[in-house]
Short mmCIF file of C-alpha atoms in Angstrom, two decimals:
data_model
loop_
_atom_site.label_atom_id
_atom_site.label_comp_id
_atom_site.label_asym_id
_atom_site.label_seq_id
_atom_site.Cartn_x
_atom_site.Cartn_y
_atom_site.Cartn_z
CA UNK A 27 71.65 119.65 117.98
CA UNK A 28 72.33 115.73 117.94
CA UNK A 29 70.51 113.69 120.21
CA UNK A 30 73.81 111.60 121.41
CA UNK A 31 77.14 112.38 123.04
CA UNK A 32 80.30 110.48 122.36
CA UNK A 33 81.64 108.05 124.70
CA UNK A 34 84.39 105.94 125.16
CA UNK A 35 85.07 102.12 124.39
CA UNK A 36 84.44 101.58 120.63
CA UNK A 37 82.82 98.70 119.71
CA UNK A 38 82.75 97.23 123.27
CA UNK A 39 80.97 100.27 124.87
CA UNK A 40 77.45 98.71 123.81
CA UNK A 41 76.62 96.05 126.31
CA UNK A 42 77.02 92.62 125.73
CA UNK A 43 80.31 92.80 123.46
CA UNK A 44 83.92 91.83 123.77
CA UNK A 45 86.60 92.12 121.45
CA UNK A 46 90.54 91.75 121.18
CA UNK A 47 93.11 91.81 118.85
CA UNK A 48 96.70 89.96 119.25
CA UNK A 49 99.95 89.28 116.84
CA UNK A 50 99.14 85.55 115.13
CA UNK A 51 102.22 86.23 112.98
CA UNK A 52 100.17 86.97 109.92
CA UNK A 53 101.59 90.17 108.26
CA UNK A 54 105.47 90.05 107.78
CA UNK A 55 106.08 93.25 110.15
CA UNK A 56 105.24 91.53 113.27
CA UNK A 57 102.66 93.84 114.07
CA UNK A 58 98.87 93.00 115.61
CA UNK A 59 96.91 90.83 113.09
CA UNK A 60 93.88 88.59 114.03
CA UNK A 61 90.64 90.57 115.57
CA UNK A 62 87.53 89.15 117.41
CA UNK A 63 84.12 91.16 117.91
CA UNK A 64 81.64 88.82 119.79
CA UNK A 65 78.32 89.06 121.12
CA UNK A 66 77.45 87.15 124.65
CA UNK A 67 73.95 86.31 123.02
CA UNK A 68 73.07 86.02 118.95
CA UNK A 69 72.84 89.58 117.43
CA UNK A 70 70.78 90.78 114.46
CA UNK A 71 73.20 91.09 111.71
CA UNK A 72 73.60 93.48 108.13
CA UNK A 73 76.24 93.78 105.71
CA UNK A 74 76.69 96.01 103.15
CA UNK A 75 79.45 94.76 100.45
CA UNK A 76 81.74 95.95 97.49
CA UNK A 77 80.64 96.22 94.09
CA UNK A 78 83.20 94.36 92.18
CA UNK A 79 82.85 91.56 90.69
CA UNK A 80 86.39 90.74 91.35
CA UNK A 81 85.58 90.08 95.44
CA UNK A 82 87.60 88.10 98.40
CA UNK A 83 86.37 84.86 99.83
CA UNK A 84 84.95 86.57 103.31
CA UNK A 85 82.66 88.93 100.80
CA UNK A 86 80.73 85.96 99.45
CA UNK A 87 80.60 84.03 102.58
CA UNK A 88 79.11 86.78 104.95
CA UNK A 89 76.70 87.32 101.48
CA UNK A 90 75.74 83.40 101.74
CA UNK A 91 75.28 83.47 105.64
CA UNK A 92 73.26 86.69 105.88
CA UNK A 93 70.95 85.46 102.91
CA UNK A 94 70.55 82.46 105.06
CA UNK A 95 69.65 84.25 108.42
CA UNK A 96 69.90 87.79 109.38
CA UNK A 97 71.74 86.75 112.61
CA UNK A 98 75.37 86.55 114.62
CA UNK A 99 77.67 85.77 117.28
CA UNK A 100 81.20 86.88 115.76
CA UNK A 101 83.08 89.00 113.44
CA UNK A 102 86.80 87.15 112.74
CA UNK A 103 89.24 89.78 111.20
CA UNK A 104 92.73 88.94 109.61
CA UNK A 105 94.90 91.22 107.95
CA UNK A 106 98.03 90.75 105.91
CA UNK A 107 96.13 88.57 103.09
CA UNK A 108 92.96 89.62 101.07
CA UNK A 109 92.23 86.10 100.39
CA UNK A 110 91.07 87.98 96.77
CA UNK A 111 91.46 85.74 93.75
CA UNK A 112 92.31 82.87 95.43
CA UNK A 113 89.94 80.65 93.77
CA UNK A 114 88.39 77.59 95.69
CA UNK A 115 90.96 77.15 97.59
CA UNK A 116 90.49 80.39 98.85
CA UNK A 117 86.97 80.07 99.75
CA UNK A 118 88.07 76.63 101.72
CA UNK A 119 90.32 78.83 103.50
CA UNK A 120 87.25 81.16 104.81
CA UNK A 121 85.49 78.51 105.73
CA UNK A 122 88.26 76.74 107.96
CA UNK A 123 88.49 80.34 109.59
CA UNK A 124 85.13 80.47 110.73
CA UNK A 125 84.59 76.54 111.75
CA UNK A 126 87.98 76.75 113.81
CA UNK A 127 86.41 80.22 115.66
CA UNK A 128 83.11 78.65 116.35
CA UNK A 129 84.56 75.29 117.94
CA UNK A 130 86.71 77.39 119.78
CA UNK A 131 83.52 79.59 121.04
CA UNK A 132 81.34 76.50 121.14
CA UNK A 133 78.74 78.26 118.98
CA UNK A 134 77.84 77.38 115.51
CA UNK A 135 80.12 77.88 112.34
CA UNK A 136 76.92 79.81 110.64
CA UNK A 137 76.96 82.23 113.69
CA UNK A 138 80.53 83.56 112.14
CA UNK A 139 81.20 86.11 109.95
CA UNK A 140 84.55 86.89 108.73
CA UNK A 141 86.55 89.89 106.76
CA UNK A 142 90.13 89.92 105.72
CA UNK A 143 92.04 92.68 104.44
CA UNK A 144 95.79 92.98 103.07
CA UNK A 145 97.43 91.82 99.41
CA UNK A 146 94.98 90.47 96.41
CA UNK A 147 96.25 86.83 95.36
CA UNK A 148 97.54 85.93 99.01
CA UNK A 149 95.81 83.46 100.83
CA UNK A 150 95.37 83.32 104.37
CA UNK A 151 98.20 81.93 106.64
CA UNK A 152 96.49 79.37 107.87
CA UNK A 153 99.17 77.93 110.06
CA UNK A 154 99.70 80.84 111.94
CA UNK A 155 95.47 81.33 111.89
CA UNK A 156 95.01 78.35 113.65
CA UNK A 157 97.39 78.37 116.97
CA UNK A 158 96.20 81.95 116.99
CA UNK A 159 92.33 81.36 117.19
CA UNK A 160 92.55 80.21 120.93
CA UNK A 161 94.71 83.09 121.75
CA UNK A 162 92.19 85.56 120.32
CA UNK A 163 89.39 83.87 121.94
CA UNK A 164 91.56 83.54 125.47
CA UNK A 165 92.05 87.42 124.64
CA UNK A 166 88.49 88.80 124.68
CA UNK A 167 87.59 91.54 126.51
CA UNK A 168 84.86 93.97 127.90
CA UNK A 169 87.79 96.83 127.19
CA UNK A 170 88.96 95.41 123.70
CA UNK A 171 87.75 97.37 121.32
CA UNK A 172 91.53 98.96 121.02
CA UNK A 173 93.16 96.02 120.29
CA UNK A 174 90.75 95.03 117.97
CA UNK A 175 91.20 98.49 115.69
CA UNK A 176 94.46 98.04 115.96
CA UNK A 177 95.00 94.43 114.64
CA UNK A 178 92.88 95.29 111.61
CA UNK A 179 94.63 98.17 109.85
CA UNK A 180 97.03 97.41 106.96
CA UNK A 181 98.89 101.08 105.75
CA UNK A 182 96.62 103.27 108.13
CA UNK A 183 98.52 105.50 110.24
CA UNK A 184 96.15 105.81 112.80
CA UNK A 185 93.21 103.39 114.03
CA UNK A 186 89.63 104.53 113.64
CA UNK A 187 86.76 104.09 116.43
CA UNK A 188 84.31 105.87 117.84
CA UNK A 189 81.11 105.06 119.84
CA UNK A 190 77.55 107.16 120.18
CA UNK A 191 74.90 107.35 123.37
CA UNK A 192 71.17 107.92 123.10
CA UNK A 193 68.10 107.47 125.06
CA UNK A 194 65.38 105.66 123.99
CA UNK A 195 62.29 105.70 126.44
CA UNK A 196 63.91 105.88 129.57
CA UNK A 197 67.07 103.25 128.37
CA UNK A 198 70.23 104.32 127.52
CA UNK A 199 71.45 103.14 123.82
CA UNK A 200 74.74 102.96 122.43
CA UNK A 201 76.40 102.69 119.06
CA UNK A 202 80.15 101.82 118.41
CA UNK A 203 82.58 101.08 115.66
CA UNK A 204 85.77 100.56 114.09
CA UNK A 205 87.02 100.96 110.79
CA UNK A 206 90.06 100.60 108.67
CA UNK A 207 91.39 101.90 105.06
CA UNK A 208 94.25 104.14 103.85
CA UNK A 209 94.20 103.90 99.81
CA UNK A 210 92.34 101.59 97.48
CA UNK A 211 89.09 103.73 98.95
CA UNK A 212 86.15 104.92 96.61
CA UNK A 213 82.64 105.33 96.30
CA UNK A 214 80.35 102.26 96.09
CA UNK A 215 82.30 100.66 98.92
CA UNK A 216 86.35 100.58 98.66
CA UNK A 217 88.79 98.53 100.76
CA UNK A 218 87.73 99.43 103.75
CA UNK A 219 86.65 97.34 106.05
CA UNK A 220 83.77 98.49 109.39
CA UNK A 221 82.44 96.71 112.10
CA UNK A 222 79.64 98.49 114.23
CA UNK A 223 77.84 97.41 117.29
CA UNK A 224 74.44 98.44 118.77
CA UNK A 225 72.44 97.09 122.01
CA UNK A 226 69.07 97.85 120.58
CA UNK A 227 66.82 95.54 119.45
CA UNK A 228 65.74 96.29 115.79
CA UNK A 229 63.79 94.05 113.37
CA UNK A 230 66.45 92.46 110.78
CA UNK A 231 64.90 93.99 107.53
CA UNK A 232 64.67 97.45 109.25
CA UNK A 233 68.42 97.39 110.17
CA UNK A 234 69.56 96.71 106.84
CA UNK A 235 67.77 99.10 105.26
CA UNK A 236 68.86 101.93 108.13
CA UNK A 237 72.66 100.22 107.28
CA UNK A 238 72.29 100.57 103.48
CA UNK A 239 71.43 104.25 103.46
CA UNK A 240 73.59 105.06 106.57
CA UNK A 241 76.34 103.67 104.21
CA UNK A 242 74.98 105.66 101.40
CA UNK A 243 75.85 108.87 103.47
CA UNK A 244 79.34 107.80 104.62
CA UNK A 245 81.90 105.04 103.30
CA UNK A 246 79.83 104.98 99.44
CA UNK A 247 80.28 108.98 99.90
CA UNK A 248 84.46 109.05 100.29
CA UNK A 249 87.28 108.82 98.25
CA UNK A 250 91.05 108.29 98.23
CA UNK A 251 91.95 107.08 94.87
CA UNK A 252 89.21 106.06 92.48
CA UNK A 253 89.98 102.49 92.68
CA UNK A 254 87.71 100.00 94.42
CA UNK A 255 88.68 97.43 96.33
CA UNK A 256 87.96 93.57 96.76
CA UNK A 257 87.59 93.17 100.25
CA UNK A 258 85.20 95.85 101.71
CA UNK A 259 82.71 94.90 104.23
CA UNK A 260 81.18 96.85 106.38
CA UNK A 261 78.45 94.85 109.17
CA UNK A 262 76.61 95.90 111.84
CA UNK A 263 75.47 93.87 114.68
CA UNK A 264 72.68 94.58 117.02
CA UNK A 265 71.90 92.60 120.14
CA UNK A 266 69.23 94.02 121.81
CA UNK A 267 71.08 94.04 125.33
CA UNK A 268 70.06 97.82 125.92
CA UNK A 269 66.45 95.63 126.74
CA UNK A 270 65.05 98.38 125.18
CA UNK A 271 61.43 97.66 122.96
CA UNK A 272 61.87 96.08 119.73
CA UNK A 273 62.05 98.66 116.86
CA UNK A 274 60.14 97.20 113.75
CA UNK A 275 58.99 100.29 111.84
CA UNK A 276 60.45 103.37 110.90
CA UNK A 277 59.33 105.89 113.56
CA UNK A 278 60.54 108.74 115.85
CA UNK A 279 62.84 105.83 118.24
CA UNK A 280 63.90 104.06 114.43
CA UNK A 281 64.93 107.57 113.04
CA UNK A 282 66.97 108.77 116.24
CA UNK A 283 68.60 104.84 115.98
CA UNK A 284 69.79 105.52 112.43
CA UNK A 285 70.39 108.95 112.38
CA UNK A 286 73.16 107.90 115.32
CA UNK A 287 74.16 104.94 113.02
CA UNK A 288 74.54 107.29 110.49
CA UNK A 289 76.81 109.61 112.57
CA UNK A 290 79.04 106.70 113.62
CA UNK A 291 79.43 105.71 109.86
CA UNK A 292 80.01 109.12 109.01
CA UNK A 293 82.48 109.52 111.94
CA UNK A 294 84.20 106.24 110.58
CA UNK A 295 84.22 107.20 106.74
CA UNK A 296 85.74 110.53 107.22
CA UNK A 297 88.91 109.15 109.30
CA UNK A 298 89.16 106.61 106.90
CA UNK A 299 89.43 109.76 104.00
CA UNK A 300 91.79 111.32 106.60
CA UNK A 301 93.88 108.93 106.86
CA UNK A 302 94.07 108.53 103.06
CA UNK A 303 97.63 106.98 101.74
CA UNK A 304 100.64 109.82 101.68
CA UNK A 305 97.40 112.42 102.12
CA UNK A 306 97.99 115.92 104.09
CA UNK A 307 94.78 117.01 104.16
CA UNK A 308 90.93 115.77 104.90
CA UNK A 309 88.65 117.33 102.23
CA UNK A 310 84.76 118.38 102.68
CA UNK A 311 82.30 118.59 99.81
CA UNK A 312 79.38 120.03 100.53
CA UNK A 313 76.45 120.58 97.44
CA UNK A 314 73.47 122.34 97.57
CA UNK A 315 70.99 123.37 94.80
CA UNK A 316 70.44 119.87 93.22
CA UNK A 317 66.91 118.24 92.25
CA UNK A 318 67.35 115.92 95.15
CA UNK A 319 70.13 114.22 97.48
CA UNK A 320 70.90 111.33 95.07
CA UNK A 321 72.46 114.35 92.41
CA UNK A 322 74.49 116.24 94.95
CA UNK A 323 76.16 113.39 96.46
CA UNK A 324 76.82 112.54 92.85
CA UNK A 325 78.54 116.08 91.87
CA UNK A 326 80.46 115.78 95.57
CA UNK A 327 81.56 112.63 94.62
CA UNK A 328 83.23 113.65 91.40
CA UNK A 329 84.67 116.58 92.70
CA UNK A 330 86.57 115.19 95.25
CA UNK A 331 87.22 112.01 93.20
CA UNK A 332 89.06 114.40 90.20
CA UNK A 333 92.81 113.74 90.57
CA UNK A 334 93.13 117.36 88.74
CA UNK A 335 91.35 118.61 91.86
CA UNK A 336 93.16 116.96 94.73
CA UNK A 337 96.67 117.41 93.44
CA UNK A 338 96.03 121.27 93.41
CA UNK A 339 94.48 120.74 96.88
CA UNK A 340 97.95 119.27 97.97
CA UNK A 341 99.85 122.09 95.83
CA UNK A 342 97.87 124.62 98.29
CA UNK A 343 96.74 125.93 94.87
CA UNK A 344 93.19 127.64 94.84
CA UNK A 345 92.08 126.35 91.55
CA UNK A 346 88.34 126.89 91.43
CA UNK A 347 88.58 125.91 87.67
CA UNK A 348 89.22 122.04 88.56
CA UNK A 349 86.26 122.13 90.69
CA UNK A 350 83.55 123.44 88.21
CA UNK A 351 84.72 121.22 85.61
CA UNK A 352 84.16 118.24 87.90
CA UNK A 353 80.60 119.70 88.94
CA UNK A 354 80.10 119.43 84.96
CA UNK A 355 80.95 116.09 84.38
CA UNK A 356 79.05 114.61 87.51
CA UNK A 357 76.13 113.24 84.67
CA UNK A 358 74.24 115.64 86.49
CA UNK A 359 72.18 118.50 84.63
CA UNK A 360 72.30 122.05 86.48
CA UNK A 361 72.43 125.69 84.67
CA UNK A 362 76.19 126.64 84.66
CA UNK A 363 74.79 130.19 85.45
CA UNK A 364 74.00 129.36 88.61
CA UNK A 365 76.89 127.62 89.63
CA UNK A 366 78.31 128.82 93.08
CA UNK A 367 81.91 128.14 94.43
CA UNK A 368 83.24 128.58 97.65
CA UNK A 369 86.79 127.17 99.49
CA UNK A 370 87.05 127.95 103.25
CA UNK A 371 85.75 131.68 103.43
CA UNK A 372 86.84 132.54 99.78
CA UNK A 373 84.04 132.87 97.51
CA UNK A 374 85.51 131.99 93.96
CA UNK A 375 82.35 131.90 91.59
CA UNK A 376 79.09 133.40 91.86
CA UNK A 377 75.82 132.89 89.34
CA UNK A 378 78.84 131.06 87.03
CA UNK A 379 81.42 134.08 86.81
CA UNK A 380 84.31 134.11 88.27
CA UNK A 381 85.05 136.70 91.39
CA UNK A 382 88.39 138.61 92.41
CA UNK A 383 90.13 137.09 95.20
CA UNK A 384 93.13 137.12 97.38
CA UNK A 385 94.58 133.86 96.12
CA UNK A 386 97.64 133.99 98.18
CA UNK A 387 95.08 133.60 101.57
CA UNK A 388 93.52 131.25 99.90
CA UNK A 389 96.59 129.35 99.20
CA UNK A 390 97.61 130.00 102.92
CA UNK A 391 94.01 128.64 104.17
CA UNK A 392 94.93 125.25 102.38
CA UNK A 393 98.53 125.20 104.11
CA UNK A 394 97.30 126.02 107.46
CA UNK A 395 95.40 123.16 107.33
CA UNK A 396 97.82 120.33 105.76
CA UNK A 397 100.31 121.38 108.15
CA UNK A 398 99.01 119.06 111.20
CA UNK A 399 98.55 115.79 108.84
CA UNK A 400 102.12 116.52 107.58
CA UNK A 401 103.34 115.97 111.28
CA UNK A 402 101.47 112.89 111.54
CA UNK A 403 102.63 111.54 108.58
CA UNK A 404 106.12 112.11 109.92
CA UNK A 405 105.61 110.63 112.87
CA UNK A 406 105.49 113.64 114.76
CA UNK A 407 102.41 114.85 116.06
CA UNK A 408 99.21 113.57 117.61
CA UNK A 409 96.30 112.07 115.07
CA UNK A 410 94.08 115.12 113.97
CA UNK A 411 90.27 115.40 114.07
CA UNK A 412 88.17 114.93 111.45
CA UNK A 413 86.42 117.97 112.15
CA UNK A 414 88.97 120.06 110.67
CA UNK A 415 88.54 119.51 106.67
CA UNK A 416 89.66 121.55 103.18
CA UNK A 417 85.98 122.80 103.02
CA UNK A 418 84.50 123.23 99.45
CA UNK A 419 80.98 124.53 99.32
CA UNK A 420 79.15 124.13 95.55
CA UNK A 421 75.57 125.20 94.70
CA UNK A 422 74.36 124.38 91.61
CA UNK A 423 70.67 126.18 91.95
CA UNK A 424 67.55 126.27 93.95
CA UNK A 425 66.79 122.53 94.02
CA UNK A 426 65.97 121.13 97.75
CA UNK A 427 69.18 118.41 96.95
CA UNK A 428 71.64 118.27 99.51
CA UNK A 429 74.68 116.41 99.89
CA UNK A 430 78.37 115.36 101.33
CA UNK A 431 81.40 113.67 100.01
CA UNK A 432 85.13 113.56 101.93
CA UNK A 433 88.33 112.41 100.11
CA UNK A 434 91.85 113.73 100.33
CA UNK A 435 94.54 115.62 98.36
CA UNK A 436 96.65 113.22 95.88
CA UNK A 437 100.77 113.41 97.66
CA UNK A 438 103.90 112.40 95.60
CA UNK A 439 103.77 110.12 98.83
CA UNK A 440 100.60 108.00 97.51
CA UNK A 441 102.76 107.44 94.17
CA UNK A 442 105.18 105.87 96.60
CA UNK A 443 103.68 104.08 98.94
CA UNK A 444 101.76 102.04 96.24
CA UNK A 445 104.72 101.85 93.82
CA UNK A 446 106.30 99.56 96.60
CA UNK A 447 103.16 97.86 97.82
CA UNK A 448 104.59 94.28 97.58
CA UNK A 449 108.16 95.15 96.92
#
């Protein structure tokens, strides 16, 4: 049983953080478009980036400010532009963004850190960027944390937030986050973009390295569409507020800390796969058998990554054959005779043979599922939980390797939506 209960308020319910969110007139819709997280007092800070070597202006600046020092005020958020591939001018851009927050906070411009999410090649409207600063700033607020998720989505249907409470010693603790992405979402990082607050007070290497792996088990273990993105960013912030003891070695207090980061991520990641473009369904992955955890996320990964795979997931079709040729192309050495396959309750393959079953359940199981994310999608029903997932269970042996991955099925929507990205 978990050692935390959910609570409201998002990245506001740890203490000593405001947010907001407010229409700057940045994305052509109208809609909400500049976000603010800030910290009343400097917060230990850790970033984990994309991979590509094709990357926005925000990536490399947060990289340059958190190789300078591992601490932060404020996270600045637009949306509408990537600022990706925007050369120099580009990076100028960034750098505007964060000096006009900080003189606006009266803090330092290296206490910034910004993200921006939206079209590759567009800069950042810096026009409407500035005479919106000081109406972010005027908007911060103990209860923001809404308007802040909502200002950073791009093609999400739904925002994504949660927040976590724990006791450590006799002090309460608390976790929150947001999150956005829809498509352009793979392993490794994708564009997805999460901000996540803490009040404990944790040593700067040791929250990095609780950040990289609790990344590790969440956004690098999703999928939407194979392709990664330039923008990704997720950062965590930690400011000690809780006045809880300083955490500077792993330990029973460290582990419960990032095994609650890790649930937050986790909580994040999988609306994020959710709420993947055109998707109907949320899909589960779950390996056991392998030589160790690095394998089976690897073999969960490229089963819910296979295009074959997902489209039969959206046709309702039962195809166990899709899933055990991923498993074998995962780079990942197991004895096909012991491979095990299970959807839902239906038990497809045992010790590598296939077994009889009723296919039309099966197919039913699938359906039964999809049908709530179809109303969504539609606009007509309520955002569903991530706890209801396409569940695929794979063993591939008697190795102690365990493992996750979450992704979606592959709509004739997600051919649409990104057929008319920018037209």
């Amino acid at each position: 049983m978990a050692d935390w209960h959910e609570i409201s308020g998002g990245v506001t319910a740890p203490r000593g953080y405001r947010a907001a969110g407010i229409k700057a007139g940045l994305k052509p819709s109208g809609l909400p478009d500049l976000a603010l997280i800030l910290s009343d007092v400097d917060a230990i800070a850790s970033g984990v980036f994309t991979t590509s070597y094709v990357k926005a202006a925000c990536v490399d600046y947060c990289r340059e400010q958190l190789q300078k020092k591992q601490v932060t005020r404020a996270i600045l958020c637009n949306a509408g532009q990537a600022n990706a591939a925007t050369g120099e001018q580009g990076m100028r851009d960034a750098i505007e963004s964060a000096t006009l927050l900080a003189k606006e906070l009266q803090i330092s411009p290296d206490l910034v850190l910004i993200a921006s999410t939206g079209v590759i090649g567009q800069r950042i409207k810096m026009d409407p960027l500035r005479s919106g600063i000081p109406k972010l700033v005027a908007a911060l607020s103990e209860t923001g944390s809404d308007n802040a998720a909502g200002a950073i989505i791009t093609t999400d249907l739904v925002t994504k937030s949660i927040s976590l409470e724990t006791t450590i010693g006799d002090r309460s603790v608390r976790i929150g986050g947001i999150a956005k992405g829809s498509g352009m979402i793979h392993p490794n990082m994708a564009t997805m973009l999460g901000f996540v607050t803490c009040d404990a007070a944790v040593s700067p290497h040791l929250w990095q390295q609780m950040l990289s792996r609790a990344a590790d088990r969440s956004f690098n273990s999703i999928t939407v569409d194979g392709d990664t993105s330039t923008n990704d960013s997720l950062i965590a912030l930690a400011n000690g507020q809780s006045r809880t003891p300083a955490i500077t070695e792993m330990g029973a207090e460290a582990e419960k800390l990032e095994s609650m980061l890790t649930a937050v991520c986790q909580h994040l990641a999988k609306a994020i796969a959710r709420d993947g473009e055109g998707a109907t369904c949320l899909i589960e992955v779950q390996v056991t058998g392998a030589t160790d955890e690095a394998a089976a996320r690897q073999v969960a990964k490229t089963i819910v990554s296979s295009s074959l795979f997902k489209s039969a997931i959206f046709g309702h079709d039962p195809n166990w054959g899709r899933i055990a040729a991923a498993a074998g192309r995962a780079g990942v050495v197991f004895d096909q005779e012991q491979l095990r396959i299970q959807l839902g309750n239906f038990l497809l393959m045992d010790h590598g043979q296939p077994l009889p079953f009723d296919k039309g359940a099966a197919s039913a199981y699938l359906k039964e599922i999809a049908e709530p994310y179809t109303a969504v999608a539609a606009g007509n029903g309520k955002p569903q939980s991530v706890n209801n997932p396409v569940v695929v269970k794979v063993s591939l042996g008697n190795g102690k390797g365990t493992g996750k991955a979450w992704g979606c099925d592959l709509s004739y929507d997600y051919v649409k939506i990104n057929a008319e990205y920018t037209t």
